[in-house]
């Protein structure tokens, strides 16, 4: 008796991103069956005769991967910071521009003035570009509102844009991104607003999946970050952190202490923090585009992450200041060429490890029975092509759960 399924893909180079003993978890000339939006079987081509399928895709020896995941973005924003890009090229540093009232605060001014519908429309265009490259899950942070109404507006825009584009958006509250001007003489007052009003409202109304902060000299201190994390923990929200980007404030160790999902940027992370990350399974999220655009020289301690068994994710960090891009595959290329990752590490960084960084690895990030049937068929038989060649789009078909 044959088994029924909705979709059968065969003759595929299946990049399962599992530990099956092969690089990338490759199943050479494999097949998989999906039913009701989930993968129900995966195996060798020779066994496909057991299935009757409503739809059959012959991959003709091309690569099939899980849908890619961009696990760190600031896609909701208004305005442009092209002027600051030019200023940095003339010698001004990111910190100098921020301290002079530019940087994040310049995007805050523009974002506060934009309506929910304007923000949703501009975010849709950015999401659409990511989706066209096979990115089917995207994390989006708030952090350019910096007051109750505007942080909520950003989270709503992220949700609406995901629904309109048909892409799974995970939302992160980043109210602790910068000190808003109205609190410039009252840091504690802003932390209280975040902890006592914004986090409780966001948690009660399920507006975000996680809480983030910018722990840095130009952001928030270790102690202030702790207060934000304590509030997140009280309200049952997992945490992640912009940590050790420009200096080592111990941020990666701090987020690990809270059992955090990920420490992001992490160029200056110490060995002591790495040991804590290893104990709490906190993912190291690399953001090579921000490193490149800021012309940083301190590289993240990749070898120490490897030696301590820390999973590495790669994300765009897409934002108008430090990462003006929606090109995730280019970030893979950069992670290899700038940070010395292997092609395999790069691919795992936007699949299973990115899923771990979002706490959704039970559902996404690999081709395994029980996971969401969200895949990409690429116009190549060689997985390295995704990382190697820049400029064309090798997506042949996007497969989303029905
Ligand atoms: O991840 N480092 C802090 N936040 C962003 C930059 C935001 C901005 O400059 O607008 C980042 O690089
Ligand atoms: Fe960021």
Tab-separated table of C-alpha atoms and ligand atoms in Angstrom:
chain	number	residue	atom	x	y	z
A	1	UNK	CA	0.000	0.000	0.000
A	2	UNK	CA	1.513	3.320	-1.115
A	3	UNK	CA	1.717	6.297	1.243
A	4	UNK	CA	0.057	9.566	0.242
A	5	UNK	CA	1.850	12.892	0.460
A	6	UNK	CA	1.337	16.445	-0.807
A	7	UNK	CA	4.795	16.936	-2.265
A	8	UNK	CA	7.642	14.653	-3.279
A	9	UNK	CA	11.057	16.045	-4.231
A	10	UNK	CA	13.483	13.600	-5.812
A	11	UNK	CA	16.866	13.516	-7.578
A	12	UNK	CA	18.148	16.158	-5.156
A	13	UNK	CA	21.431	16.963	-3.465
A	14	UNK	CA	19.790	17.288	-0.063
A	15	UNK	CA	21.718	19.653	2.197
A	16	UNK	CA	20.041	18.479	5.389
A	17	UNK	CA	22.246	20.458	7.832
A	18	UNK	CA	22.069	17.525	10.255
A	19	UNK	CA	24.836	15.447	11.858
A	20	UNK	CA	24.534	12.479	9.512
A	21	UNK	CA	28.291	12.040	9.173
A	22	UNK	CA	28.532	13.825	5.823
A	23	UNK	CA	29.616	17.450	5.313
A	24	UNK	CA	26.493	19.696	5.378
A	25	UNK	CA	24.510	16.544	6.241
A	26	UNK	CA	24.475	15.803	2.515
A	27	UNK	CA	22.187	13.089	1.190
A	28	UNK	CA	23.481	12.446	-2.293
A	29	UNK	CA	20.679	11.964	-4.837
A	30	UNK	CA	18.031	11.887	-2.147
A	31	UNK	CA	14.330	12.459	-1.929
A	32	UNK	CA	11.873	13.802	0.593
A	33	UNK	CA	8.140	13.744	1.108
A	34	UNK	CA	5.981	16.441	2.710
A	35	UNK	CA	2.463	16.368	4.069
A	36	UNK	CA	0.398	19.125	5.658
A	37	UNK	CA	3.343	21.489	5.724
A	38	UNK	CA	5.805	19.107	7.402
A	39	UNK	CA	8.565	16.793	6.170
A	40	UNK	CA	7.303	13.251	6.725
A	41	UNK	CA	10.052	11.200	5.078
A	42	UNK	CA	13.566	11.650	3.756
A	43	UNK	CA	15.766	9.006	2.174
A	44	UNK	CA	17.401	7.638	-0.950
A	45	UNK	CA	15.883	8.162	-4.369
A	46	UNK	CA	15.433	4.438	-4.740
A	47	UNK	CA	12.607	4.386	-2.182
A	48	UNK	CA	10.327	7.015	-3.732
A	49	UNK	CA	8.128	4.335	-5.310
A	50	UNK	CA	6.522	3.935	-1.870
A	51	UNK	CA	4.762	7.312	-2.256
A	52	UNK	CA	1.881	8.772	-4.216
A	53	UNK	CA	2.221	12.550	-4.341
A	54	UNK	CA	-0.096	15.400	-5.422
A	55	UNK	CA	2.950	17.304	-6.673
A	56	UNK	CA	6.343	15.987	-7.733
A	57	UNK	CA	9.482	18.060	-8.184
A	58	UNK	CA	12.378	16.494	-10.054
A	59	UNK	CA	15.411	18.402	-8.765
A	60	UNK	CA	17.590	17.009	-11.568
A	61	UNK	CA	20.629	16.691	-9.343
A	62	UNK	CA	20.441	20.255	-8.015
A	63	UNK	CA	20.842	21.366	-4.422
A	64	UNK	CA	17.910	21.600	-1.992
A	65	UNK	CA	18.471	23.393	1.327
A	66	UNK	CA	16.205	24.340	4.210
A	67	UNK	CA	14.819	27.867	3.816
A	68	UNK	CA	17.580	30.268	4.813
A	69	UNK	CA	17.261	32.239	8.050
A	70	UNK	CA	18.479	35.798	8.679
A	71	UNK	CA	18.617	35.805	12.479
A	72	UNK	CA	19.585	39.445	13.146
A	73	UNK	CA	18.152	42.458	11.294
A	74	UNK	CA	16.922	45.994	11.913
A	75	UNK	CA	14.717	45.989	8.805
A	76	UNK	CA	12.069	48.404	10.110
A	77	UNK	CA	13.358	51.954	9.787
A	78	UNK	CA	12.772	55.221	7.968
A	79	UNK	CA	15.254	57.651	6.433
A	80	UNK	CA	18.769	57.121	5.149
A	81	UNK	CA	22.233	57.483	6.644
A	82	UNK	CA	24.129	57.809	3.350
A	83	UNK	CA	25.583	61.074	4.678
A	84	UNK	CA	27.156	59.236	7.632
A	85	UNK	CA	28.618	56.658	5.309
A	86	UNK	CA	30.361	59.510	3.515
A	87	UNK	CA	31.459	61.016	6.878
A	88	UNK	CA	32.981	57.721	7.979
A	89	UNK	CA	34.883	57.485	4.712
A	90	UNK	CA	36.293	60.924	5.509
A	91	UNK	CA	37.590	59.692	8.864
A	92	UNK	CA	34.761	60.120	11.417
A	93	UNK	CA	34.195	57.046	13.602
A	94	UNK	CA	30.839	55.390	14.370
A	95	UNK	CA	31.169	56.514	17.996
A	96	UNK	CA	32.004	60.123	17.044
A	97	UNK	CA	28.954	60.328	14.782
A	98	UNK	CA	26.749	58.803	17.514
A	99	UNK	CA	28.103	61.148	20.191
A	100	UNK	CA	27.345	64.122	17.916
A	101	UNK	CA	23.659	63.094	17.831
A	102	UNK	CA	23.790	61.159	14.550
A	103	UNK	CA	23.927	57.406	14.210
A	104	UNK	CA	21.049	55.477	15.738
A	105	UNK	CA	19.356	58.699	16.942
A	106	UNK	CA	19.171	60.077	13.425
A	107	UNK	CA	17.205	56.973	12.372
A	108	UNK	CA	15.079	57.344	15.523
A	109	UNK	CA	14.005	60.839	14.417
A	110	UNK	CA	12.961	59.601	10.982
A	111	UNK	CA	11.277	56.448	12.316
A	112	UNK	CA	9.215	58.343	14.885
A	113	UNK	CA	7.870	60.561	12.101
A	114	UNK	CA	6.881	57.616	9.877
A	115	UNK	CA	3.433	56.039	10.104
A	116	UNK	CA	2.817	52.343	10.724
A	117	UNK	CA	1.757	51.932	7.131
A	118	UNK	CA	4.823	53.732	5.739
A	119	UNK	CA	7.116	51.563	7.850
A	120	UNK	CA	5.264	48.431	6.802
A	121	UNK	CA	5.580	49.301	3.113
A	122	UNK	CA	9.322	49.994	3.243
A	123	UNK	CA	9.922	46.872	5.328
A	124	UNK	CA	7.975	44.759	2.811
A	125	UNK	CA	10.346	45.813	0.029
A	126	UNK	CA	13.387	44.807	2.099
A	127	UNK	CA	11.795	41.503	3.107
A	128	UNK	CA	10.848	40.810	-0.491
A	129	UNK	CA	14.493	41.129	-1.502
A	130	UNK	CA	15.572	38.692	1.210
A	131	UNK	CA	12.843	36.263	0.220
A	132	UNK	CA	13.932	36.345	-3.414
A	133	UNK	CA	17.296	34.965	-2.215
A	134	UNK	CA	15.706	32.015	-0.419
A	135	UNK	CA	15.543	33.650	3.019
A	136	UNK	CA	12.253	32.409	4.446
A	137	UNK	CA	12.599	33.330	8.137
A	138	UNK	CA	13.759	36.759	9.270
A	139	UNK	CA	14.268	38.225	12.722
A	140	UNK	CA	13.433	41.943	12.954
A	141	UNK	CA	14.266	44.175	15.902
A	142	UNK	CA	12.650	47.340	17.154
A	143	UNK	CA	15.050	49.938	18.553
A	144	UNK	CA	14.483	53.044	16.442
A	145	UNK	CA	11.383	54.126	18.379
A	146	UNK	CA	12.836	54.384	21.896
A	147	UNK	CA	9.516	55.286	23.465
A	148	UNK	CA	6.410	53.247	24.208
A	149	UNK	CA	4.330	54.137	21.154
A	150	UNK	CA	7.109	54.011	18.612
A	151	UNK	CA	8.651	50.736	19.816
A	152	UNK	CA	5.197	49.141	19.600
A	153	UNK	CA	4.670	50.710	16.160
A	154	UNK	CA	7.910	49.108	14.942
A	155	UNK	CA	6.971	45.651	16.238
A	156	UNK	CA	3.567	45.945	14.571
A	157	UNK	CA	5.192	46.995	11.287
A	158	UNK	CA	7.496	43.958	11.452
A	159	UNK	CA	4.542	41.640	11.975
A	160	UNK	CA	2.433	43.214	9.239
A	161	UNK	CA	5.300	43.150	6.735
A	162	UNK	CA	5.922	39.449	7.402
A	163	UNK	CA	2.252	38.682	6.808
A	164	UNK	CA	2.131	40.731	3.607
A	165	UNK	CA	5.273	39.196	2.117
A	166	UNK	CA	4.429	35.669	3.273
A	167	UNK	CA	7.589	35.200	5.277
A	168	UNK	CA	8.007	34.072	8.880
A	169	UNK	CA	9.101	37.113	10.920
A	170	UNK	CA	10.403	36.727	14.484
A	171	UNK	CA	10.225	39.989	16.419
A	172	UNK	CA	12.716	41.209	19.005
A	173	UNK	CA	12.250	44.145	21.364
A	174	UNK	CA	15.393	46.316	21.303
A	175	UNK	CA	14.160	49.311	23.289
A	176	UNK	CA	17.597	49.366	24.985
A	177	UNK	CA	19.330	50.323	21.724
A	178	UNK	CA	20.242	53.943	22.546
A	179	UNK	CA	19.276	56.527	25.146
A	180	UNK	CA	16.469	58.686	23.714
A	181	UNK	CA	17.077	62.468	23.861
A	182	UNK	CA	14.197	63.087	26.296
A	183	UNK	CA	16.027	60.880	28.857
A	184	UNK	CA	19.513	62.267	28.229
A	185	UNK	CA	19.820	63.297	31.895
A	186	UNK	CA	17.875	60.367	33.283
A	187	UNK	CA	19.286	56.999	32.227
A	188	UNK	CA	17.545	55.214	35.085
A	189	UNK	CA	14.208	56.677	34.030
A	190	UNK	CA	14.530	55.140	30.578
A	191	UNK	CA	15.540	51.729	31.958
A	192	UNK	CA	12.484	51.902	34.240
A	193	UNK	CA	10.243	52.710	31.276
A	194	UNK	CA	11.587	49.671	29.435
A	195	UNK	CA	11.368	47.321	32.425
A	196	UNK	CA	8.119	48.484	33.971
A	197	UNK	CA	6.042	49.490	30.975
A	198	UNK	CA	7.347	48.380	27.584
A	199	UNK	CA	8.455	44.803	28.378
A	200	UNK	CA	5.285	43.935	30.356
A	201	UNK	CA	3.022	45.309	27.592
A	202	UNK	CA	4.982	43.555	24.828
A	203	UNK	CA	4.950	40.261	26.736
A	204	UNK	CA	1.247	40.429	27.616
A	205	UNK	CA	0.286	41.202	24.035
A	206	UNK	CA	2.768	38.749	22.504
A	207	UNK	CA	4.310	41.468	20.353
A	208	UNK	CA	7.858	40.090	20.531
A	209	UNK	CA	9.593	36.723	20.746
A	210	UNK	CA	12.748	37.952	22.514
A	211	UNK	CA	14.435	40.944	24.144
A	212	UNK	CA	17.765	42.423	22.994
A	213	UNK	CA	19.974	45.320	24.158
A	214	UNK	CA	23.071	47.173	22.939
A	215	UNK	CA	25.667	46.633	25.683
A	216	UNK	CA	28.405	49.093	24.735
A	217	UNK	CA	30.028	52.371	25.727
A	218	UNK	CA	27.654	54.228	23.388
A	219	UNK	CA	24.740	51.989	24.387
A	220	UNK	CA	23.954	50.525	27.808
A	221	UNK	CA	26.230	49.318	30.594
A	222	UNK	CA	26.545	45.794	31.947
A	223	UNK	CA	24.398	46.731	34.956
A	224	UNK	CA	21.704	48.435	32.867
A	225	UNK	CA	21.612	45.443	30.528
A	226	UNK	CA	21.167	43.167	33.543
A	227	UNK	CA	18.105	45.152	34.615
A	228	UNK	CA	16.576	44.766	31.155
A	229	UNK	CA	17.327	41.012	31.183
A	230	UNK	CA	15.813	40.622	34.656
A	231	UNK	CA	12.598	42.220	33.412
A	232	UNK	CA	12.604	39.985	30.320
A	233	UNK	CA	13.080	36.923	32.540
A	234	UNK	CA	10.206	38.017	34.814
A	235	UNK	CA	7.970	38.168	31.757
A	236	UNK	CA	9.182	34.893	30.266
A	237	UNK	CA	10.938	36.363	27.241
A	238	UNK	CA	14.275	34.916	26.090
A	239	UNK	CA	17.197	37.298	25.651
A	240	UNK	CA	19.957	37.980	23.120
A	241	UNK	CA	22.524	40.759	23.033
A	242	UNK	CA	24.536	43.143	20.865
A	243	UNK	CA	27.714	42.247	22.724
A	244	UNK	CA	31.381	43.170	22.577
A	245	UNK	CA	31.134	44.902	19.181
A	246	UNK	CA	33.452	47.843	19.852
A	247	UNK	CA	34.899	46.877	23.252
A	248	UNK	CA	34.709	44.036	25.769
A	249	UNK	CA	32.133	44.897	28.416
A	250	UNK	CA	31.567	41.225	29.228
A	251	UNK	CA	28.280	41.235	27.312
A	252	UNK	CA	28.581	37.778	25.768
A	253	UNK	CA	29.205	36.276	29.206
A	254	UNK	CA	26.252	38.201	30.614
A	255	UNK	CA	23.759	37.021	28.004
A	256	UNK	CA	25.038	33.473	28.510
A	257	UNK	CA	24.393	33.758	32.264
A	258	UNK	CA	20.747	34.417	31.447
A	259	UNK	CA	20.669	31.322	29.204
A	260	UNK	CA	20.395	33.700	26.247
A	261	UNK	CA	19.754	32.592	22.689
A	262	UNK	CA	22.681	34.432	21.114
A	263	UNK	CA	25.499	36.908	21.577
A	264	UNK	CA	25.846	39.015	18.442
A	265	UNK	CA	28.814	40.879	16.884
A	266	UNK	CA	31.252	39.540	19.556
A	267	UNK	CA	34.460	40.881	17.998
A	268	UNK	CA	36.000	41.645	21.423
A	269	UNK	CA	34.609	38.671	23.363
A	270	UNK	CA	36.990	37.223	25.987
A	271	UNK	CA	37.764	33.568	26.618
A	272	UNK	CA	35.975	33.770	29.978
A	273	UNK	CA	32.768	34.851	28.193
A	274	UNK	CA	33.218	32.122	25.581
A	275	UNK	CA	33.386	29.497	28.353
A	276	UNK	CA	30.072	30.787	29.711
A	277	UNK	CA	28.522	30.714	26.239
A	278	UNK	CA	29.572	27.083	25.900
A	279	UNK	CA	27.879	26.198	29.194
A	280	UNK	CA	24.569	27.773	28.178
A	281	UNK	CA	24.531	26.805	24.469
A	282	UNK	CA	24.423	30.468	23.512
A	283	UNK	CA	24.951	30.905	19.765
A	284	UNK	CA	27.707	33.226	18.490
A	285	UNK	CA	26.099	35.375	15.789
A	286	UNK	CA	28.630	36.839	13.370
A	287	UNK	CA	27.768	40.032	11.510
A	288	UNK	CA	30.492	40.390	8.891
A	289	UNK	CA	28.796	43.169	6.942
A	290	UNK	CA	28.840	45.546	9.945
A	291	UNK	CA	32.493	44.628	10.568
A	292	UNK	CA	33.268	45.455	6.949
A	293	UNK	CA	31.217	48.649	6.672
A	294	UNK	CA	32.719	50.042	9.884
A	295	UNK	CA	36.159	49.001	8.630
A	296	UNK	CA	36.827	47.268	11.920
A	297	UNK	CA	40.079	45.406	12.440
A	298	UNK	CA	39.366	43.275	15.518
A	299	UNK	CA	37.969	39.979	14.230
A	300	UNK	CA	35.718	37.732	16.317
A	301	UNK	CA	37.624	34.890	18.043
A	302	UNK	CA	36.489	32.184	15.619
A	303	UNK	CA	39.047	29.577	16.693
A	304	UNK	CA	38.043	29.910	20.329
A	305	UNK	CA	34.367	29.498	19.347
A	306	UNK	CA	35.306	26.353	17.431
A	307	UNK	CA	37.459	24.925	20.222
A	308	UNK	CA	34.682	25.465	22.744
A	309	UNK	CA	32.016	23.887	20.546
A	310	UNK	CA	29.995	27.077	20.110
A	311	UNK	CA	27.522	27.164	17.256
A	312	UNK	CA	28.048	30.109	14.903
A	313	UNK	CA	25.237	31.870	13.045
A	314	UNK	CA	25.694	34.506	10.329
A	315	UNK	CA	23.247	37.339	9.735
A	316	UNK	CA	23.006	40.540	7.704
A	317	UNK	CA	22.440	42.949	10.647
A	318	UNK	CA	20.602	44.864	7.923
A	319	UNK	CA	20.267	48.471	9.169
A	320	UNK	CA	20.711	51.974	7.756
A	321	UNK	CA	23.892	52.717	9.704
A	322	UNK	CA	26.353	49.853	9.919
A	323	UNK	CA	24.976	47.289	7.482
A	324	UNK	CA	23.185	48.811	4.488
A	325	UNK	CA	22.404	45.502	2.817
A	326	UNK	CA	19.706	42.896	2.372
A	327	UNK	CA	22.079	40.399	0.789
A	328	UNK	CA	22.517	37.429	3.126
A	329	UNK	CA	24.525	35.302	0.679
A	330	UNK	CA	27.097	38.075	0.381
A	331	UNK	CA	27.433	37.954	4.174
A	332	UNK	CA	28.317	34.258	3.912
A	333	UNK	CA	31.016	35.086	1.394
A	334	UNK	CA	32.340	37.775	3.745
A	335	UNK	CA	32.253	35.497	6.801
A	336	UNK	CA	34.491	33.082	4.877
A	337	UNK	CA	36.868	35.669	3.405
A	338	UNK	CA	37.076	38.014	6.418
A	339	UNK	CA	36.658	35.677	9.380
A	340	UNK	CA	37.991	32.432	7.905
A	341	UNK	CA	34.850	30.330	8.122
A	342	UNK	CA	34.561	27.225	5.966
A	343	UNK	CA	31.784	26.951	3.394
A	344	UNK	CA	30.131	24.359	5.612
A	345	UNK	CA	30.234	26.658	8.647
A	346	UNK	CA	28.759	29.447	6.523
A	347	UNK	CA	25.827	27.328	5.322
A	348	UNK	CA	25.127	26.025	8.840
A	349	UNK	CA	25.254	29.675	10.001
A	350	UNK	CA	22.124	30.566	8.032
A	351	UNK	CA	20.266	27.297	8.586
A	352	UNK	CA	20.426	25.188	11.751
A	353	UNK	CA	22.580	27.569	13.806
A	354	UNK	CA	20.444	30.559	12.839
A	355	UNK	CA	17.388	28.549	13.911
A	356	UNK	CA	19.077	27.924	17.288
A	357	UNK	CA	19.806	31.653	17.603
A	358	UNK	CA	16.050	32.227	17.321
A	359	UNK	CA	15.031	29.276	19.488
A	360	UNK	CA	13.141	27.633	16.621
A	361	UNK	CA	15.463	24.712	15.836
A	362	UNK	CA	12.738	22.242	16.788
A	363	UNK	CA	10.847	23.422	13.688
A	364	UNK	CA	13.321	24.907	11.228
A	365	UNK	CA	16.913	25.056	10.045
A	366	UNK	CA	17.365	21.487	8.794
A	367	UNK	CA	15.741	18.912	6.543
A	368	UNK	CA	14.449	16.350	9.011
A	369	UNK	CA	11.241	14.457	9.578
A	370	UNK	CA	8.854	16.607	11.606
A	371	UNK	CA	10.300	19.944	10.524
A	372	UNK	CA	8.448	22.586	8.541
A	373	UNK	CA	8.431	21.946	4.787
A	374	UNK	CA	10.225	25.173	3.975
A	375	UNK	CA	12.935	24.644	1.380
A	376	UNK	CA	14.833	26.148	-1.504
A	377	UNK	CA	15.790	24.451	-4.763
A	378	UNK	CA	18.915	26.094	-6.170
A	379	UNK	CA	20.116	26.250	-9.751
A	380	UNK	CA	23.378	24.451	-8.976
A	381	UNK	CA	24.544	20.974	-8.018
A	382	UNK	CA	27.369	22.394	-5.905
A	383	UNK	CA	26.461	23.864	-2.497
A	384	UNK	CA	29.677	25.935	-2.397
A	385	UNK	CA	28.247	28.003	-5.277
A	386	UNK	CA	25.908	29.740	-2.823
A	387	UNK	CA	28.859	31.159	-0.923
A	388	UNK	CA	31.344	31.497	-3.743
A	389	UNK	CA	29.730	33.375	-6.621
A	390	UNK	CA	28.294	36.819	-5.957
A	391	UNK	CA	25.875	38.769	-8.064
A	392	UNK	CA	23.321	36.457	-9.609
A	393	UNK	CA	20.431	34.746	-7.942
A	394	UNK	CA	20.623	30.963	-7.962
A	395	UNK	CA	17.200	30.426	-6.423
A	396	UNK	CA	15.223	28.184	-8.757
A	397	UNK	CA	12.186	27.499	-6.614
A	398	UNK	CA	11.003	28.423	-3.147
A	399	UNK	CA	8.913	25.781	-1.388
A	400	UNK	CA	6.726	26.991	1.459
A	401	UNK	CA	4.380	24.934	3.658
A	402	UNK	CA	0.807	25.033	2.399
B	1	LIG	O1	23.840	46.006	15.100
B	1	LIG	N1	25.313	48.181	17.163
B	1	LIG	C1	24.172	48.585	17.336
B	1	LIG	N2	23.138	48.442	16.525
B	1	LIG	C2	23.205	48.232	15.120
B	1	LIG	C3	23.481	49.474	14.380
B	1	LIG	C4	22.327	50.337	14.397
B	1	LIG	C5	22.532	51.624	13.682
B	1	LIG	O2	23.666	52.141	13.556
B	1	LIG	O3	21.494	52.132	13.250
B	1	LIG	C6	24.176	47.122	14.778
B	1	LIG	O4	25.242	47.327	14.180
B	2	LIG	FE1	22.362	44.803	15.110
